[in-house]
PDB file of C-alpha atoms in Angstrom:
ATOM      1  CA  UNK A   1      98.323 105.565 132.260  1.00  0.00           C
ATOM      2  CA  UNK A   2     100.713 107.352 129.538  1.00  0.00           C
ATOM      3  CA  UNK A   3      99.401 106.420 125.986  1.00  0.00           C
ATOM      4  CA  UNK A   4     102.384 106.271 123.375  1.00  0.00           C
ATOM      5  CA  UNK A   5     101.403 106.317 119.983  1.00  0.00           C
ATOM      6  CA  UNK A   6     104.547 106.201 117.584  1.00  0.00           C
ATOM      7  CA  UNK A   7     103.983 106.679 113.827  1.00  0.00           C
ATOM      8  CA  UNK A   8     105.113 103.404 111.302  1.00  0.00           C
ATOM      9  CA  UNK A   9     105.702 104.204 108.058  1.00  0.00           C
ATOM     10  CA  UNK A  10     107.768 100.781 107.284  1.00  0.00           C
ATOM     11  CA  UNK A  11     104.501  98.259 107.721  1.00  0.00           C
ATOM     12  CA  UNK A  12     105.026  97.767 111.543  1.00  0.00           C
ATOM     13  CA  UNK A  13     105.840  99.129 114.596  1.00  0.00           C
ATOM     14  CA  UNK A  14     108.948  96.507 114.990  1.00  0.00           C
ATOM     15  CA  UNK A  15     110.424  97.072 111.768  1.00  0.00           C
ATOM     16  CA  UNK A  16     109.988 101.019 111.759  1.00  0.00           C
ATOM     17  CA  UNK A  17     111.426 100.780 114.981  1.00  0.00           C
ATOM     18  CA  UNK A  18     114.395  98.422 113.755  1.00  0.00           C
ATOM     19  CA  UNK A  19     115.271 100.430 110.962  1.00  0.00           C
ATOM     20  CA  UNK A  20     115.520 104.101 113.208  1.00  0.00           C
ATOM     21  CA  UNK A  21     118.321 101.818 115.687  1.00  0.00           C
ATOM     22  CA  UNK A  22     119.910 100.844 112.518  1.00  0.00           C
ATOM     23  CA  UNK A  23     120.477 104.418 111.383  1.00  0.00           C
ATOM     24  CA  UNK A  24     121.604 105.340 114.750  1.00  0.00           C
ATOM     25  CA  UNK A  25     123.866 103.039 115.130  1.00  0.00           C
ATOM     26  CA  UNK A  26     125.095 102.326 111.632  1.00  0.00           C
ATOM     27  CA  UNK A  27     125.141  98.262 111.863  1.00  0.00           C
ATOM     28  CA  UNK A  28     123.626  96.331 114.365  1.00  0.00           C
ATOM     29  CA  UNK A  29     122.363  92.452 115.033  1.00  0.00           C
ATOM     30  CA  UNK A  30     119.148  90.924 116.393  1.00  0.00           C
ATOM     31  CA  UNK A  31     120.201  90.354 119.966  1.00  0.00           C
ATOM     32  CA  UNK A  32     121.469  93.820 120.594  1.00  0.00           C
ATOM     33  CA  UNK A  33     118.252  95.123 118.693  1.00  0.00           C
ATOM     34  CA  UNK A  34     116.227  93.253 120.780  1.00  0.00           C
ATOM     35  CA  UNK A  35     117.828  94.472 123.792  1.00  0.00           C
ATOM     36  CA  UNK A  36     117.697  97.984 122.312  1.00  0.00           C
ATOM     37  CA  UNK A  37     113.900  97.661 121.695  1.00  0.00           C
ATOM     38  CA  UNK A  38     112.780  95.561 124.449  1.00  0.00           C
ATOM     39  CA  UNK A  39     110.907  93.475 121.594  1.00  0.00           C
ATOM     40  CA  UNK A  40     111.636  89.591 121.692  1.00  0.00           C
ATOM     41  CA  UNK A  41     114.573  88.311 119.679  1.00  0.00           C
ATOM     42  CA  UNK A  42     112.150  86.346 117.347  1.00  0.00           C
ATOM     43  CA  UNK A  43     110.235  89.552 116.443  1.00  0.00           C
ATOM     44  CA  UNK A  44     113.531  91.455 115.570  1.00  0.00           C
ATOM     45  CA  UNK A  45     114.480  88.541 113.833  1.00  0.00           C
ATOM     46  CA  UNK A  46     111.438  89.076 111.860  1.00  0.00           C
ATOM     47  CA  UNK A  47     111.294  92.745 111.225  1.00  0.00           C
ATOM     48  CA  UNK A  48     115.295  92.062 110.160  1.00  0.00           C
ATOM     49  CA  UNK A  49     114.282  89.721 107.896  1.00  0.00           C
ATOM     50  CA  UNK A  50     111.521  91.082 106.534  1.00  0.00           C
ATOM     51  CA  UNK A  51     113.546  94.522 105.828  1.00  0.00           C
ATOM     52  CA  UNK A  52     116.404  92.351 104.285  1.00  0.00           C
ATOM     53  CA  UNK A  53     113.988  90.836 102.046  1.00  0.00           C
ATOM     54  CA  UNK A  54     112.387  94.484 100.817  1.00  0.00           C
ATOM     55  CA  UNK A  55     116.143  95.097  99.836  1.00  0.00           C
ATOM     56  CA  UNK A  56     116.433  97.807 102.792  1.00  0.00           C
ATOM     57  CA  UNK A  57     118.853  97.015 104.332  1.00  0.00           C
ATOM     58  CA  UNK A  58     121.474  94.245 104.316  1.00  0.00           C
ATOM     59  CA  UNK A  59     123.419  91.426 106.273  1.00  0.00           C
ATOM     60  CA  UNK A  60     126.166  89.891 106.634  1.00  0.00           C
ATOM     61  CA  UNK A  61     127.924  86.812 108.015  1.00  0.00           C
ATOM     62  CA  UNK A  62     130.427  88.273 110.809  1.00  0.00           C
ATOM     63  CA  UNK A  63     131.775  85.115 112.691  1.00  0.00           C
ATOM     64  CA  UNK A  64     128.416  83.788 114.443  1.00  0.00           C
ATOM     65  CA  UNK A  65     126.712  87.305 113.858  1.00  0.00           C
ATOM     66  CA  UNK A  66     124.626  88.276 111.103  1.00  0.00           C
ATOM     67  CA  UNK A  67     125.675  91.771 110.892  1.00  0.00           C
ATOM     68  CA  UNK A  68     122.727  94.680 109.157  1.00  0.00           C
ATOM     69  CA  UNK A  69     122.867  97.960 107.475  1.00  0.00           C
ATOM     70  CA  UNK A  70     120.927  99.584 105.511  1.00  0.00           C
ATOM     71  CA  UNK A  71     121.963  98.497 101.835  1.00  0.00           C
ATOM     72  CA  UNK A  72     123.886 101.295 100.164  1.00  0.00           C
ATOM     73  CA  UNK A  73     122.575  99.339  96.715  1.00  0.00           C
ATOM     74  CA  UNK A  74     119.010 100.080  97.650  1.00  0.00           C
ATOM     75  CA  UNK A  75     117.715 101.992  95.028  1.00  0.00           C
ATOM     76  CA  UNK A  76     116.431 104.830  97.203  1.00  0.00           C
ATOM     77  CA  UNK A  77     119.292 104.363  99.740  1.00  0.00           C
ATOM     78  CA  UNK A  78     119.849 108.226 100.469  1.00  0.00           C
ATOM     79  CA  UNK A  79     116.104 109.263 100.089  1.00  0.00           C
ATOM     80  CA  UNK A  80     115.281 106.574 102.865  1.00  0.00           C
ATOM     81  CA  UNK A  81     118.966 107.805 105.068  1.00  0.00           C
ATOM     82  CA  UNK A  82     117.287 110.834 105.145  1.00  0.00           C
ATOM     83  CA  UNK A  83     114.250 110.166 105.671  1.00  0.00           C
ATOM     84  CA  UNK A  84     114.730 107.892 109.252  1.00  0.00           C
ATOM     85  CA  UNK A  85     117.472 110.801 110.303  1.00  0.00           C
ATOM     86  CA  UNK A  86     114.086 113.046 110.145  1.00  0.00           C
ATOM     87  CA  UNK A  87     112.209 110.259 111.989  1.00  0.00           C
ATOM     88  CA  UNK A  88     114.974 109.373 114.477  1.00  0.00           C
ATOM     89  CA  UNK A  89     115.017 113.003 115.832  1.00  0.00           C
ATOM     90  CA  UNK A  90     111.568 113.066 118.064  1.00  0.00           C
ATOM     91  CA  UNK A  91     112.942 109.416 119.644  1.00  0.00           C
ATOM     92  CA  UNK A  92     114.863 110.708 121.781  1.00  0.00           C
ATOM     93  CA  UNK A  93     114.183 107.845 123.972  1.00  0.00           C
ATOM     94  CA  UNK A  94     115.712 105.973 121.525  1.00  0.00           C
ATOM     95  CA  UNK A  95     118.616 107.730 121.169  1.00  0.00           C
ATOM     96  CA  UNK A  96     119.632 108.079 125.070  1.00  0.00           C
ATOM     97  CA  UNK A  97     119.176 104.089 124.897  1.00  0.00           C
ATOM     98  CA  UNK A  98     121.524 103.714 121.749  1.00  0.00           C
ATOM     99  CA  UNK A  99     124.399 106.258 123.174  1.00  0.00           C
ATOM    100  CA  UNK A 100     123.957 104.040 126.401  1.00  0.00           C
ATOM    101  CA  UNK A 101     125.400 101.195 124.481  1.00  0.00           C
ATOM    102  CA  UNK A 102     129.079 100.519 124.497  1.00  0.00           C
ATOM    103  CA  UNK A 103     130.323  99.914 121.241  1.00  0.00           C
ATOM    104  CA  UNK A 104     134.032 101.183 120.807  1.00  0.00           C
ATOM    105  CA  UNK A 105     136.727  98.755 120.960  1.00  0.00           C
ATOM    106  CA  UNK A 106     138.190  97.217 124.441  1.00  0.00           C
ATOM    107  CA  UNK A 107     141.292  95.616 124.304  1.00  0.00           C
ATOM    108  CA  UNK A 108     141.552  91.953 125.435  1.00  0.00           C
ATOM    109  CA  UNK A 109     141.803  90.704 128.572  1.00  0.00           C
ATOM    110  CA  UNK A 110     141.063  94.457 130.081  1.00  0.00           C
ATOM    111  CA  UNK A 111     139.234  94.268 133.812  1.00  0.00           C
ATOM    112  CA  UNK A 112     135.979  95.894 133.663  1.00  0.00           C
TER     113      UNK A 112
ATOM    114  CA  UNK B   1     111.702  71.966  79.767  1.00  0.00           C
ATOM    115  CA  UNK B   2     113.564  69.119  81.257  1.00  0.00           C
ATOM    116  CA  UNK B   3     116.770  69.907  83.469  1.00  0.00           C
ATOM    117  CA  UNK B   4     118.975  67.732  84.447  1.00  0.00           C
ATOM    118  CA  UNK B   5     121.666  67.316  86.922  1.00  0.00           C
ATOM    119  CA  UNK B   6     124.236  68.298  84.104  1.00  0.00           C
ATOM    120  CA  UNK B   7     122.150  71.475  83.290  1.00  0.00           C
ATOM    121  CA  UNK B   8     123.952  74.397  82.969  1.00  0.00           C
ATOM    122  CA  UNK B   9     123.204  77.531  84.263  1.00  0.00           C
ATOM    123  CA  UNK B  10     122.102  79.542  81.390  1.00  0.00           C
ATOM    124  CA  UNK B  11     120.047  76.551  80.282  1.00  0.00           C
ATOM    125  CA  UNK B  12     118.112  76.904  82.959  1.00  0.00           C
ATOM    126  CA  UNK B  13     118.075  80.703  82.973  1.00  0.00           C
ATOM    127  CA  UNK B  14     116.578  80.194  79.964  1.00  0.00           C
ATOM    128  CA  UNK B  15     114.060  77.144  80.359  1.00  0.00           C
ATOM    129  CA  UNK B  16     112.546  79.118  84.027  1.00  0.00           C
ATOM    130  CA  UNK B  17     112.629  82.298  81.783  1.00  0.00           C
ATOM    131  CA  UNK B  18     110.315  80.994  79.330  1.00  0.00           C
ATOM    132  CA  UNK B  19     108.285  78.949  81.641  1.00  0.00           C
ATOM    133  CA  UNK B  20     107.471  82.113  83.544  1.00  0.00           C
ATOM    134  CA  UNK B  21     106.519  84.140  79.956  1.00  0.00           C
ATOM    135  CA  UNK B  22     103.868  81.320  78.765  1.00  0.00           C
ATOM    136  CA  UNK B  23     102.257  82.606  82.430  1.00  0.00           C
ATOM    137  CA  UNK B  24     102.368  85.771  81.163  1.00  0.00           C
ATOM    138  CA  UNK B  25     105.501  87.146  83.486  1.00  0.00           C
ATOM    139  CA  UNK B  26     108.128  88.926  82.621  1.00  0.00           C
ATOM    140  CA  UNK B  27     111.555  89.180  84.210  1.00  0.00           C
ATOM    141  CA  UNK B  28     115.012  90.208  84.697  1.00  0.00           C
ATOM    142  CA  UNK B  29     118.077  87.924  85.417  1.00  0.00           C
ATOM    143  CA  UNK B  30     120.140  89.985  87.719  1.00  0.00           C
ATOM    144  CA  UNK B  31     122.580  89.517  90.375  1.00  0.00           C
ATOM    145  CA  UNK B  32     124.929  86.665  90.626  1.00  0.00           C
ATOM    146  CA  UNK B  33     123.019  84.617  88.590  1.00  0.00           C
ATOM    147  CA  UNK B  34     123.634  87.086  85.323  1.00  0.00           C
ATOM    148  CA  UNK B  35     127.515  87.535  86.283  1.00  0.00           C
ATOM    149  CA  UNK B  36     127.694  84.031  85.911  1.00  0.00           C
ATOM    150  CA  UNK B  37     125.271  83.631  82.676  1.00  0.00           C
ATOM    151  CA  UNK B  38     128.547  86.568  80.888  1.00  0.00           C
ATOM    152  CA  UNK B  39     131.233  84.294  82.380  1.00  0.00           C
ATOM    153  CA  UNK B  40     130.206  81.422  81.263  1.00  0.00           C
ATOM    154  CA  UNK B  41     131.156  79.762  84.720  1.00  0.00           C
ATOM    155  CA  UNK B  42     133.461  81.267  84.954  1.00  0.00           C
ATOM    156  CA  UNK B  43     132.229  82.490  88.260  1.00  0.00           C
ATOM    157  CA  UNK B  44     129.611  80.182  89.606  1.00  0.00           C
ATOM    158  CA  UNK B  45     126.872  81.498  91.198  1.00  0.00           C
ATOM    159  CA  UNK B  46     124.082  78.992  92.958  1.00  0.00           C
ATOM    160  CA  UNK B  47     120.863  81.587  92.529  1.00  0.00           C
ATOM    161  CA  UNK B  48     119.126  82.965  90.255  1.00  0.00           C
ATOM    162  CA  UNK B  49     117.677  85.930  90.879  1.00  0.00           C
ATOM    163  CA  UNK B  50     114.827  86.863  88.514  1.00  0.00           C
ATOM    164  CA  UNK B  51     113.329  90.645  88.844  1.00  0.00           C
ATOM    165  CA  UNK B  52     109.414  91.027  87.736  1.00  0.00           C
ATOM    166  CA  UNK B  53     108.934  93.768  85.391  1.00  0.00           C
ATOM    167  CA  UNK B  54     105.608  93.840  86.897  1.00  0.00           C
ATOM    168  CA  UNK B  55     103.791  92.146  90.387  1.00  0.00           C
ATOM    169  CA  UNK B  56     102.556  89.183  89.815  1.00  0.00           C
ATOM    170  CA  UNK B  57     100.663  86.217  92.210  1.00  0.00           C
ATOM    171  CA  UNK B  58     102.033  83.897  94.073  1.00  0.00           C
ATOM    172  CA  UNK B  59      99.995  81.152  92.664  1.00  0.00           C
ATOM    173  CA  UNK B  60     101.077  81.591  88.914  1.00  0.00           C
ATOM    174  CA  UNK B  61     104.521  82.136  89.953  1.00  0.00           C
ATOM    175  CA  UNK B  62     104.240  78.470  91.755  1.00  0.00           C
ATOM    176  CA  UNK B  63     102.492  77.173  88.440  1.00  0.00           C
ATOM    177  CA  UNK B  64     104.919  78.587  86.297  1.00  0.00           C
ATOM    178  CA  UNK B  65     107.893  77.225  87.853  1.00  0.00           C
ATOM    179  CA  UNK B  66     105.578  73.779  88.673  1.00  0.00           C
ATOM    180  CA  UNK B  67     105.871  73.403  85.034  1.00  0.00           C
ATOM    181  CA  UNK B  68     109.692  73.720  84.887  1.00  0.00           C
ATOM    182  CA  UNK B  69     109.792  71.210  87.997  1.00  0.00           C
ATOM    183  CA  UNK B  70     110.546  73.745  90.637  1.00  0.00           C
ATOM    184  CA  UNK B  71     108.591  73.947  93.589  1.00  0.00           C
ATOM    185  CA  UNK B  72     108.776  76.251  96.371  1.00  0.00           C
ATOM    186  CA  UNK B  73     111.036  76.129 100.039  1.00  0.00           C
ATOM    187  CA  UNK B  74     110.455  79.584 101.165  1.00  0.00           C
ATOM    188  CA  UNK B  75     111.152  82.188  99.502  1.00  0.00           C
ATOM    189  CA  UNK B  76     112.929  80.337  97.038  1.00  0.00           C
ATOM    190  CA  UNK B  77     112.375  78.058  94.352  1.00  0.00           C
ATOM    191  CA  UNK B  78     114.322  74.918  94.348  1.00  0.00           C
ATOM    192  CA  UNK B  79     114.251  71.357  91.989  1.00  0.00           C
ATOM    193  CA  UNK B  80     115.243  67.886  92.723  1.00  0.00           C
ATOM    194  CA  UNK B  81     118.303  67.588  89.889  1.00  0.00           C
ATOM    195  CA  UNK B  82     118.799  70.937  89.383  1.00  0.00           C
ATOM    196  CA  UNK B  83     121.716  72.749  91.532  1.00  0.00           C
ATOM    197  CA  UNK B  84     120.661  76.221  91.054  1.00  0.00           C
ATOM    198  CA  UNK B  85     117.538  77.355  93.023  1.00  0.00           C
ATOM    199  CA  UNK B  86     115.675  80.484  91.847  1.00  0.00           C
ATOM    200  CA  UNK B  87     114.685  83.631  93.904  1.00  0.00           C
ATOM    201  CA  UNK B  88     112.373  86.113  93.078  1.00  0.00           C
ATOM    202  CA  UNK B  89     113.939  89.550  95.177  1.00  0.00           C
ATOM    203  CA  UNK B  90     111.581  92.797  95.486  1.00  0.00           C
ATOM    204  CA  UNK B  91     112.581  94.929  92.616  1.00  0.00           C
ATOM    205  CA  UNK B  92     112.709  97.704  91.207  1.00  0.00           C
ATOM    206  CA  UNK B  93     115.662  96.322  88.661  1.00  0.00           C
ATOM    207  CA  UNK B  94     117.949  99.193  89.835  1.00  0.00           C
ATOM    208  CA  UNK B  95     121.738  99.859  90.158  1.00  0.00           C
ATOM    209  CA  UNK B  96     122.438 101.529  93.040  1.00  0.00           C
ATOM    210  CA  UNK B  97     120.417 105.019  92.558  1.00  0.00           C
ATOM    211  CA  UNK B  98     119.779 104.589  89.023  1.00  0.00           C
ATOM    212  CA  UNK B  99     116.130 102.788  88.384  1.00  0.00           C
ATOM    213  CA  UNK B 100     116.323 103.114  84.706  1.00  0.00           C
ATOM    214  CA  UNK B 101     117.699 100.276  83.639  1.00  0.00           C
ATOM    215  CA  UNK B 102     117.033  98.685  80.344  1.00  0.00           C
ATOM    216  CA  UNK B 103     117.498  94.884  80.233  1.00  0.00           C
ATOM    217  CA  UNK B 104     119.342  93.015  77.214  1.00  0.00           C
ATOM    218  CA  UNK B 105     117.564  90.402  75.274  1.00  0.00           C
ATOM    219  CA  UNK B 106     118.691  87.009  74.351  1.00  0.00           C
ATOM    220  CA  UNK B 107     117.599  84.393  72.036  1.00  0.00           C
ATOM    221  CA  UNK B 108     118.400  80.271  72.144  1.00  0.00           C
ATOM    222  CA  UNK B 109     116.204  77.986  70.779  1.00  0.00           C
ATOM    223  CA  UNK B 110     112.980  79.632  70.581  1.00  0.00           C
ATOM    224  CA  UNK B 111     113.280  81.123  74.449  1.00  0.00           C
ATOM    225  CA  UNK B 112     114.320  84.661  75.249  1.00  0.00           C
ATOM    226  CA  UNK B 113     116.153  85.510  78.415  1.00  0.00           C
ATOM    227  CA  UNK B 114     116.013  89.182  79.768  1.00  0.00           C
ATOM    228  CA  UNK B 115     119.479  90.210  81.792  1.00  0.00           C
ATOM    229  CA  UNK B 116     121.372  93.587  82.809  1.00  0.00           C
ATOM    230  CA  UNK B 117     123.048  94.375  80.206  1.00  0.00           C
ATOM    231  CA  UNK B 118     127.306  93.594  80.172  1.00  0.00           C
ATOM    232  CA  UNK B 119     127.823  96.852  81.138  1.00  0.00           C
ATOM    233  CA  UNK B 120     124.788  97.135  83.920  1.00  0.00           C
ATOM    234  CA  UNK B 121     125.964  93.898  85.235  1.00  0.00           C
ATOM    235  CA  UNK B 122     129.519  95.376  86.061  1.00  0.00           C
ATOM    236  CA  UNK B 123     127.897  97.933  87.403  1.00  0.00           C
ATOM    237  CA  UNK B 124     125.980  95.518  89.520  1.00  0.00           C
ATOM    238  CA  UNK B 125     129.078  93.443  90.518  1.00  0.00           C
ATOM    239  CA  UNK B 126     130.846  97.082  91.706  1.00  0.00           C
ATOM    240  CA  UNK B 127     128.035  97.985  93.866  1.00  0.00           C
ATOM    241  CA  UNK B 128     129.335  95.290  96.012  1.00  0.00           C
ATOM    242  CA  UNK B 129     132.798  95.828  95.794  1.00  0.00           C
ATOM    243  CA  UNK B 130     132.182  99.625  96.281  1.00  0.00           C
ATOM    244  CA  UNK B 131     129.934  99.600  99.271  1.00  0.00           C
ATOM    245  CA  UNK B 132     130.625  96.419 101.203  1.00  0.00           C
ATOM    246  CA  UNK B 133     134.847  96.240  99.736  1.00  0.00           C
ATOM    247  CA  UNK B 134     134.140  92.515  98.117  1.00  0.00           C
ATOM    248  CA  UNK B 135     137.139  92.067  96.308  1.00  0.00           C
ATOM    249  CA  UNK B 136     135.491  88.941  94.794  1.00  0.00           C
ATOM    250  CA  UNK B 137     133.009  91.298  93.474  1.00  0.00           C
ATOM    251  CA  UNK B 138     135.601  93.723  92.048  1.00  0.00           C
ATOM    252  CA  UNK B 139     137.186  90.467  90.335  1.00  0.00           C
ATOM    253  CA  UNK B 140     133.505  89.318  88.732  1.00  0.00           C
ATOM    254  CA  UNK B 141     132.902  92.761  87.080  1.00  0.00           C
ATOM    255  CA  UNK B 142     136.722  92.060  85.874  1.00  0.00           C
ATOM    256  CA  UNK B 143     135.616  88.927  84.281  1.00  0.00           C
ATOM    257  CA  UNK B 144     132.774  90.142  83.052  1.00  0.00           C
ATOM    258  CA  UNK B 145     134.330  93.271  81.167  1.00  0.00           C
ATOM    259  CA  UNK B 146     136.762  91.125  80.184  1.00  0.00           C
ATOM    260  CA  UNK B 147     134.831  89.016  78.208  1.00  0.00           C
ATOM    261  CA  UNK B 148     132.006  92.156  76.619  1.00  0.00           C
ATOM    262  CA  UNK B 149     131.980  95.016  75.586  1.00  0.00           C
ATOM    263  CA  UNK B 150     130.613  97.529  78.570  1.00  0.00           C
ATOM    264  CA  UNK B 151     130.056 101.287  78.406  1.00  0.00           C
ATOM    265  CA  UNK B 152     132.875 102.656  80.287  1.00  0.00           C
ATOM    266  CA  UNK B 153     131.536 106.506  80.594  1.00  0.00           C
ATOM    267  CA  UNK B 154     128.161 104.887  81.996  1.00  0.00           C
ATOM    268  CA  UNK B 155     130.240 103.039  84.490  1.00  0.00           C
ATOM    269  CA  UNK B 156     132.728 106.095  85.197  1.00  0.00           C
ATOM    270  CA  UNK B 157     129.821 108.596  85.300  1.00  0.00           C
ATOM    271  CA  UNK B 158     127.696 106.360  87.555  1.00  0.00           C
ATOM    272  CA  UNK B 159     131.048 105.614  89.914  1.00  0.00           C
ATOM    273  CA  UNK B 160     131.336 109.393  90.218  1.00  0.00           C
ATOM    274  CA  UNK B 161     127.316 109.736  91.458  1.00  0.00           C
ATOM    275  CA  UNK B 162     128.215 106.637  94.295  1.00  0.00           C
ATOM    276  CA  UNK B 163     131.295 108.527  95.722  1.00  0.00           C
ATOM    277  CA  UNK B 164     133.462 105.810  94.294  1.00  0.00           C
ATOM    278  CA  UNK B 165     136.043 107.550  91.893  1.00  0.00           C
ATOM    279  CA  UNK B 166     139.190 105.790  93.581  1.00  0.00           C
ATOM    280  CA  UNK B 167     137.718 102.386  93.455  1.00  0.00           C
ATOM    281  CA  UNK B 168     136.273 102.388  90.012  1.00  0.00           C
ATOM    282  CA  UNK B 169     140.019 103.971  88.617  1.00  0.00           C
ATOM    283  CA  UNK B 170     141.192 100.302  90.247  1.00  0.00           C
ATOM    284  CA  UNK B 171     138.998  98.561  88.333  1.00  0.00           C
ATOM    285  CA  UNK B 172     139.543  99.904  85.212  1.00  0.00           C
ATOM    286  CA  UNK B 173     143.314  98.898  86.087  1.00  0.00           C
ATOM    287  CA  UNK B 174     142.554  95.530  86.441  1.00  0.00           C
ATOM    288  CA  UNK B 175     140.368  94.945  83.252  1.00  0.00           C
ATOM    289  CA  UNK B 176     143.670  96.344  81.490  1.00  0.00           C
ATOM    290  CA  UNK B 177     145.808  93.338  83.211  1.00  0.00           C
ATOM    291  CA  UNK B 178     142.999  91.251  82.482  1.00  0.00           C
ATOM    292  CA  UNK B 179     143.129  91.537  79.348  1.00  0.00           C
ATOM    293  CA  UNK B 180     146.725  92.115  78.492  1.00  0.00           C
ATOM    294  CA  UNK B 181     147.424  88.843  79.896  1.00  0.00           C
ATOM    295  CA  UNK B 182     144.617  87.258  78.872  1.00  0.00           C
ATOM    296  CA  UNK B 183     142.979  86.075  75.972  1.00  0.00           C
ATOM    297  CA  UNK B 184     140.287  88.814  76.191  1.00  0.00           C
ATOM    298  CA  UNK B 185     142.123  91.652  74.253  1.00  0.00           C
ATOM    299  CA  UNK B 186     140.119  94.933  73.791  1.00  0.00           C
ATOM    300  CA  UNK B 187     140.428  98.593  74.808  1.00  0.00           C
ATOM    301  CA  UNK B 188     138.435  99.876  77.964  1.00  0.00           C
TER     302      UNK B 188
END
C-alpha cells in the first residue's frame, strides 16, 4: 500500500487542498472542487467557508453559484499567492486533474 | 442601551461599541457598516462589522452584546427590534496590503466609537471597486469623500501600490462631479 502524506499549512488537509485548486484555477465553486478533490461536497463546503471566513479568499453570488477567489483585499494577498504557487508545484497530481477540466467558453447549442 | 426599531445605525454603532468596552474589548467599525456611519444613510448598509484590536472569548463577546440585547445566530450577532446585525470578521484591520491602520475616534454621549478613518474608509470602499469592479463601491467612496475631508496622496499613493492608477484617476473624477453638483463643495 502507497502511503501519501501531504503537508497542511492552512489547518486541514481539505482546506490546504482547496486553496492550491483555487490558485490553479483562479475561481472555482464547491461542486467542481469537490469533484476536483474527490472530497464530499459538504466538506468543501466547509473548508470554503471556513477560508471565506479567515478573509482568504472570497465569494460571490454568480446566478445559483457561489463563485471563490482568493480575496485580493486580504491583507497578505500576494505573500499567500506566492506562497500556494510554491506549494502547488510538487502536486502535480493536482495539476494534471485541474488542466483536465474544461473551462473555456462553448457556444450554445454546440454538439459535444 | 435600549434600541429600538427606529434606531439608527450609528446609534447602535455606538451603544454595541460601548457595551463591548465595559467588557474590556476594543474594536474597529469597518466595512459597510462605517461607509454608512460617514453617509449618514446615505448608503445603507445591514452589518456591522466590528474588528478586535485584540482576541478576545467567545463568552464575553456573547455577554457583552447580551447586555445590548443581541444574541448570537452563527457567526453573527442579531436583536429582535434592531435591523442591523453585528459581525465580528478575523482581522487584522487592514486595507488591502497596508496593516497599519490607525482608527478615528468618536464621541456622543459619553460612548466612543472607533472607525477607519474618512480617508481609510474610501480606501476600503475602492478595494472593492478595484479588485472585484463594484461600481456601487466606487459610488460609496464617492459619497463618502464627498461628504469629509480624505487624504488624497494616501489614497493616490496606496492606488499606485494595488496596480490601480486608471481606476483611482476615475474616482477622483467623480468626487469632482460630486461635488460640483452637489452640495458638498471642496477641493480633492
Amino acid at each position: 500500500m502507497q502511503v501519501v502524506s501531504r503537508s497542511s499549512p492552512f489547518g486541514g488537509p481539505t482546506r490546504t487542498r482547496v486553496l492550491l485548486a483555487i490558485r490553479l484555477l483562479g475561481d472555482s465553486y464547491a461542486r467542481e472542487l469537490a469533484r476536483l478533490l474527490e472530497v464530499p461536497l459538504s466538506g468543501a463546503q466547509r473548508a470554503l467557508r471556513s477560508l471565506e471566513r479567515d478573509g482568504l479568499i472570497a465569494g460571490r453570488a454568480m446566478g445559483r453559484t457561489r463563485l471563490y477567489r482568493l480575496d485580493p483585499r486580504y491583507f497578505a494577498h500576494r505573500e499567500l499567492d506566492r506562497y500556494l504557487e510554491r506549494l502547488v508545484e510538487p502536486e502535480r497530481d493536482l495539476e494534471r486533474r485541474a488542466a483536465a477540466l474544461r473551462r473555456r467558453p462553448r457556444r450554445a447549442g454546440k454538439p459535444l | 442601551m435600549r434600541f429600538n426599531r427606529r434606531s439608527r445605525l450609528a446609534t447602535v454603532a455606538f451603544g454595541v461599541a460601548e457595551a463591548l468596552r465595559r467588557h474590556g474589548i476594543q474594536a474597529v467599525l469597518s466595512g459597510g457598516g462605517c461607509a454608512s456611519f460617514y453617509t449618514r444613510g446615505a448608503y445603507l448598509s445591514a452589518d456591522l462589522d466590528f474588528i478586535l484590536s485584540k482576541p478576545a472569548r467567545r463568552a464575553v463577546v456573547d455577554a457583552a452584546m447580551a447586555s445590548v440585547g443581541f444574541s448570537r445566530e452563527g457567526d453573527r450577532y442579531v436583536h429582535s427590534k434592531v435591523r442591523f446585525y453585528v459581525e465580528f470578521p478575523r482581522g487584522p484591520l487592514a486595507i488591502g496590503g497596508d496593516w497599519q491602520v490607525r482608527p478615528a475616534r468618536h464621541r456622543r454621549a459619553g460612548a466612543e466609537l472607533l472607525t477607519l478613518s474618512p480617508t481609510d474608509c474610501c480606501r476600503d470602499r475602492l478595494a472593492a471597486f478595484y479588485h472585484w469592479k463594484d461600481r456601487q463601491s466606487l459610488r460609496v467612496a464617492v459619497a463618502v469623500a464627498a461628504r469629509h475631508r480624505v487624504r488624497v496622496g494616501v489614497i493616490r499613493h496606496w492606488s499606485e501600490q494595488e496596480g490601480k492608477t486608471r481606476e483611482f484617476e476615475e474616482f477622483v473624477r467623480e468626487v469632482r462631479k460630486a461635488r460640483a453638483t452637489g452640495k458638498h463643495r471642496g477641493r480633492i
